């Protein structure tokens, strides 16, 4: 069936009649709005609120406090710290008395504003402590018992902050002595509650003898108060009091009070006693813990399931600290009971129809579910402590099933908390970290981005632990048992990209920079690099695009195949640097900035210098403007005299910009850039004292890049030799079978004649084999920002050379004789594949005029020690 056609009378009519109808509707709306506009301030009210502009700040404050409205008086009180800084004498003499008068009848908002202003004056130290005590302390004490709880708490916070600064005698006379009467049963509950909190604060200001004589009697009285709120409040202050009186008085005075309060009829008092006991565990000796505290804790845990869920929430939160504090005094049976109690809390509400009864109404069920979720969340928070409690060696048997349940919990807060703790769990498990591989994949694939955001905070550290398998495991097994890692990482990135939480997406891309240390460069090339290009060219969030650009540069930095590196460079230049969209060209400049930071100077000059300066002719002003900001960094990548021809090209482009630029904003930036370029000092080929650290770091980067090229060639030679050895073995076997034993013996004797020609091939094979072993292990090592791993590789090869019995004089002679021949072999070993031969799309600039584009040309000095090492080993054989 088709819907009936719309009625002609119902259709919208834009004729004259309909327009008049719309005009009437608008007029009605105008009439409705008129009373709203008239409800604003009348001229009389505006005149009453107007103050003479010629009045000083002090006179205006006094006038507003005397004749102004409440909002004006609140403004003056909020501005009181400024008046104290500007004119403290007049403020104390004229303004403060008016403030005292106003506060007697002030509203709640003005009272809270005054409390905050007084606290600010105290913290800014705009007056002496004695002046503050004389002028402000009595005002604070007067309003401590305000009928509004918010106001009372605000003034109490100000007083407690003042206790830390006031002298001892002032505290004794102005605060402690009045507390003797304020803490009596005849006073209000609010007064006794305030007294409890003040007593807990005062113990840090007096010695143990004064506390025992003046404060402890009041504490005992308040612990026996008839109101449970007072007993609970005083119980929570016993921790502070115990720290002030020492261990002996705590054992004799505070502990008996805590034991009695733990048996109180009120649940809130018992809960306060339990939490105070847990926080004070370090203050008791082993006997007190085993004979007094442990039975109380057992009784509290046994009764917790029958009590209110709020007790379970507190118990689950403190359970880790409790098990840590009592560790060592548990019997095996008690240890098992506490562990089973923890496991039960971890699944609370997930069984038996979600843990609620049919007689409960829906609102009660929802509230109960929230409390159960809080309990499981606290259990996830304490999971690392429980691993220590059971010993990491027993994790698989005792806690793995619980960890699995927490990672698959139906509530997001629980999974979020266990994701935060995942790194701590991984560190504790050490060599057993492989047990939680599947849970890592589960959390990476979690539907909630909050869980993913919590997990990726320590993702590089987690993956490093997973890849090495802990400190004591073998490195060959890294990630062989985790094939789902790459799909999980790509799915997580896709999920973050499809959401509105771009900060999570940016953070995840930043954490991807650890992947070269975890997985192979081929996996990164085929699974991640193209995705980085897509993000850079299609994503609409600039921080995400920049994060993808930097991650792509890291991937390129540690890629081990020259063919793949050239392809990535070619894509960067063609799709970004020469892209049709100016936005892509801007991202190309961002990428070049990261390349200057991450790669060596020679790498940037060889591949990206020309594409960058060609953007001086870009038709879009924003691109030329961004290029101007990048030019100082481009100049810092040049070395004199090797890059003199590049410096001349740079200066020529800057002159053209200065002469031909028509956009005034770009021209202004060009002029500033020219001044900055003139002030820059060029780097020299030789080390300079001023830039020694920078030059040394650049040299290490260049060495590492050359080492990648060398290792790639070694791997190719290894594959070729493996193929030759396989064919030679088959041929040798056939020939051995066809020969007689006598012929074989005679030929073997002829072949085994000693001589230099027979030893050289075996020695070269050993050299290549050792370097190839280093090449394979190099891929498994984590490269850090300071490039310290390269020094280890170089020092290892030099150690092998120095272990030879050849003298230093012979080594020097061999170095001078074989330097040219080895340079020729290295030059051929890093040749560009045929399908990536130099072309206009992939520009290459050399370090000097007349030199080839060989990547080793600028680093031959760094490669000489390696050549000497290899040659000395040949001569040694």
Coordinates of N, CA, C and O in Angstrom, one line a residue, residues 457-526:
X457 N 47.1 4.0 28.7 CA 48.0 4.9 29.4 C 49.3 4.2 29.6 O 50.4 4.9 29.5
X458 N 49.4 2.9 29.8 CA 50.6 2.2 30.0 C 50.8 1.1 28.9 O 51.4 0.0 29.2
X459 N 50.2 1.3 27.8 CA 50.2 0.2 26.7 C 51.7 -0.1 26.3 O 52.0 -1.3 26.1
X460 N 52.6 0.9 26.1 CA 53.9 0.5 25.7 C 54.6 -0.4 26.7 O 55.3 -1.4 26.3
X461 N 54.5 0.0 28.0 CA 55.1 -0.8 29.0 C 54.5 -2.3 29.1 O 55.2 -3.2 29.3
X462 N 53.2 -2.3 28.9 CA 52.5 -3.7 28.9 C 53.0 -4.5 27.8 O 53.3 -5.7 27.9
X463 N 53.0 -3.9 26.6 CA 53.5 -4.7 25.4 C 54.9 -5.1 25.5 O 55.3 -6.2 25.0
X464 N 55.7 -4.3 26.1 CA 57.1 -4.6 26.3 C 57.3 -5.8 27.2 O 58.1 -6.7 27.0
X465 N 56.5 -5.8 28.3 CA 56.5 -6.9 29.2 C 56.0 -8.2 28.6 O 56.5 -9.3 28.7
X466 N 55.0 -8.0 27.7 CA 54.4 -9.2 27.0 C 55.4 -9.7 26.0 O 55.6 -10.9 25.8
X467 N 56.2 -8.8 25.3 CA 57.1 -9.3 24.3 C 58.3 -10.0 24.9 O 58.8 -11.0 24.3
X468 N 58.8 -9.5 26.0 CA 60.0 -10.1 26.6 C 59.6 -11.2 27.5 O 60.4 -12.0 27.9
X469 N 58.3 -11.3 27.9 CA 57.8 -12.4 28.8 C 58.3 -12.3 30.2 O 58.5 -13.3 30.9
X470 N 58.6 -11.1 30.6 CA 59.2 -10.9 32.0 C 60.7 -10.8 31.9 O 61.3 -11.0 30.9
X471 N 61.3 -10.7 33.0 CA 62.8 -10.5 33.1 C 63.5 -11.8 32.9 O 64.7 -11.8 32.5
X472 N 62.9 -12.9 33.2 CA 63.7 -14.2 33.3 C 63.3 -15.1 32.1 O 63.7 -16.3 32.2
X473 N 62.6 -14.7 31.2 CA 62.2 -15.6 30.1 C 63.0 -15.5 28.9 O 63.8 -14.5 28.7
X474 N 62.9 -16.4 28.0 CA 63.7 -16.4 26.8 C 63.2 -15.5 25.7 O 61.9 -15.4 25.5
X475 N 64.0 -14.8 25.0 CA 63.5 -13.7 24.1 C 63.0 -14.3 22.8 O 62.3 -13.6 22.1
X476 N 63.4 -15.5 22.4 CA 63.0 -16.0 21.1 C 61.5 -16.2 21.1 O 60.9 -16.3 20.0
X477 N 60.8 -16.4 22.2 CA 59.4 -16.7 22.2 C 58.5 -15.5 22.2 O 57.3 -15.5 22.4
X478 N 59.1 -14.3 21.9 CA 58.3 -13.1 22.1 C 57.1 -13.0 21.1 O 57.3 -13.1 19.9
X479 N 55.9 -12.9 21.6 CA 54.7 -12.7 20.9 C 54.3 -13.8 20.0 O 53.5 -13.6 19.1
X480 N 55.0 -14.9 20.1 CA 54.6 -16.1 19.2 C 53.3 -16.6 19.6 O 52.6 -17.2 18.8
X481 N 52.9 -16.5 20.9 CA 51.6 -17.0 21.4 C 50.5 -16.0 21.4 O 49.5 -16.2 22.0
X482 N 50.7 -14.9 20.7 CA 49.7 -13.8 20.8 C 49.4 -13.3 19.3 O 49.7 -12.2 19.0
X483 N 48.7 -14.2 18.5 CA 48.5 -13.8 17.1 C 47.4 -12.7 17.0 O 47.3 -12.1 15.9
X484 N 46.6 -12.5 18.0 CA 45.5 -11.6 17.9 C 45.8 -10.2 18.3 O 44.9 -9.3 18.4
X485 N 47.1 -9.9 18.6 CA 47.5 -8.6 19.0 C 47.2 -7.5 17.9 O 46.6 -6.5 18.2
X486 N 47.7 -7.8 16.7 CA 47.6 -6.8 15.7 C 46.1 -6.5 15.3 O 45.7 -5.4 15.2
X487 N 45.3 -7.6 15.1 CA 43.9 -7.3 14.8 C 43.2 -6.5 16.0 O 42.4 -5.6 15.7
X488 N 43.6 -6.8 17.2 CA 43.0 -6.1 18.3 C 43.4 -4.6 18.3 O 42.6 -3.7 18.6
X489 N 44.7 -4.3 18.0 CA 45.2 -2.9 18.0 C 44.5 -2.2 16.8 O 44.1 -1.0 17.0
X490 N 44.4 -2.8 15.7 CA 43.7 -2.1 14.6 C 42.3 -1.9 14.8 O 41.7 -0.8 14.5
X491 N 41.6 -2.8 15.4 CA 40.2 -2.7 15.8 C 40.0 -1.6 16.8 O 39.0 -0.8 16.7
X492 N 40.9 -1.5 17.8 CA 40.8 -0.4 18.8 C 41.0 1.0 18.1 O 40.2 1.9 18.5
X493 N 41.9 1.1 17.2 CA 42.1 2.4 16.5 C 40.9 2.7 15.7 O 40.5 3.9 15.7
X494 N 40.3 1.7 15.0 CA 39.1 2.0 14.2 C 37.9 2.5 15.1 O 37.2 3.4 14.7
X495 N 37.8 1.9 16.3 CA 36.7 2.2 17.2 C 36.9 3.6 17.7 O 36.0 4.4 17.8
X496 N 38.2 4.0 18.0 CA 38.4 5.3 18.5 C 38.3 6.4 17.4 O 37.8 7.5 17.7
X497 N 38.6 6.0 16.2 CA 38.5 6.9 15.1 C 37.0 7.2 14.8 O 36.6 8.3 14.3
X498 N 36.1 6.2 15.0 CA 34.7 6.4 14.7 C 33.9 7.0 15.8 O 32.7 7.3 15.6
X499 N 34.6 7.4 16.9 CA 33.9 8.1 18.0 C 34.2 9.6 18.0 O 35.0 10.1 17.1
X500 N 33.6 10.3 18.9 CA 33.8 11.7 19.0 C 34.9 12.0 20.0 O 35.3 13.2 20.2
X501 N 35.5 11.0 20.7 CA 36.5 11.2 21.7 C 37.9 11.2 21.0 O 38.6 10.2 21.0
X502 N 38.2 12.3 20.4 CA 39.4 12.4 19.6 C 40.7 12.3 20.4 O 41.8 12.0 20.0
X503 N 40.6 12.7 21.7 CA 41.8 12.7 22.6 C 42.2 11.2 22.8 O 43.4 10.9 22.9
X504 N 41.2 10.3 22.9 CA 41.6 8.9 23.1 C 42.2 8.4 21.8 O 43.2 7.7 21.8
X505 N 41.7 8.8 20.6 CA 42.3 8.5 19.4 C 43.8 9.0 19.3 O 44.7 8.3 18.8
X506 N 43.9 10.2 19.6 CA 45.3 10.8 19.6 C 46.2 10.1 20.5 O 47.4 9.8 20.1
X507 N 45.8 9.8 21.7 CA 46.7 9.1 22.7 C 47.0 7.7 22.1 O 48.2 7.2 22.3
X508 N 46.1 7.0 21.5 CA 46.3 5.6 21.0 C 47.4 5.7 19.9 O 48.3 4.9 19.8
X509 N 47.3 6.7 19.0 CA 48.3 6.8 17.9 C 49.6 7.2 18.5 O 50.7 6.7 18.0
X510 N 49.7 7.9 19.5 CA 51.0 8.2 20.2 C 51.6 7.0 20.8 O 52.8 6.8 20.7
X511 N 50.8 6.1 21.3 CA 51.3 4.9 22.0 C 51.7 3.9 20.9 O 52.5 3.0 21.2
X512 N 51.2 4.0 19.7 CA 51.7 3.1 18.6 C 53.1 3.2 18.3 O 53.7 2.4 17.6
X513 N 53.8 4.3 18.8 CA 55.2 4.4 18.5 C 56.1 3.3 19.1 O 57.2 3.2 18.8
X514 N 55.5 2.6 20.0 CA 56.2 1.5 20.7 C 56.2 0.2 19.8 O 57.0 -0.7 20.1
X515 N 55.4 0.2 18.7 CA 55.3 -1.1 18.0 C 56.6 -1.5 17.3 O 56.8 -2.7 17.2
X516 N 57.5 -0.7 16.8 CA 58.7 -1.2 16.2 C 59.5 -2.0 17.2 O 60.3 -2.8 16.8
X517 N 59.4 -1.8 18.5 CA 60.1 -2.6 19.5 C 59.4 -3.9 19.8 O 59.9 -4.8 20.5
X518 N 58.1 -4.1 19.3 CA 57.3 -5.2 19.7 C 57.1 -6.2 18.5 O 57.3 -7.4 18.7
X519 N 56.8 -5.7 17.3 CA 56.5 -6.5 16.2 C 57.4 -6.2 15.1 O 58.2 -5.2 15.1
X520 N 57.4 -7.0 14.0 CA 58.4 -6.9 12.9 C 58.0 -5.7 12.1 O 56.8 -5.2 12.0
X521 N 59.0 -5.2 11.3 CA 58.7 -4.0 10.4 C 57.8 -4.4 9.3 O 57.1 -3.5 8.8
X522 N 57.8 -5.6 8.8 CA 56.9 -6.1 7.8 C 55.5 -6.0 8.3 O 54.6 -5.5 7.5
X523 N 55.2 -6.4 9.5 CA 53.9 -6.3 10.0 C 53.4 -4.9 10.1 O 52.2 -4.6 9.8
X524 N 54.3 -4.0 10.6 CA 53.9 -2.6 10.6 C 53.7 -2.1 9.2 O 52.7 -1.3 9.0
X525 N 54.5 -2.4 8.3 CA 54.4 -1.9 6.9 C 53.0 -2.3 6.3 O 52.3 -1.4 5.7
X526 N 52.6 -3.5 6.5 CA 51.4 -4.0 5.8 C 50.2 -3.7 6.6 O 49.1 -3.7 6.0

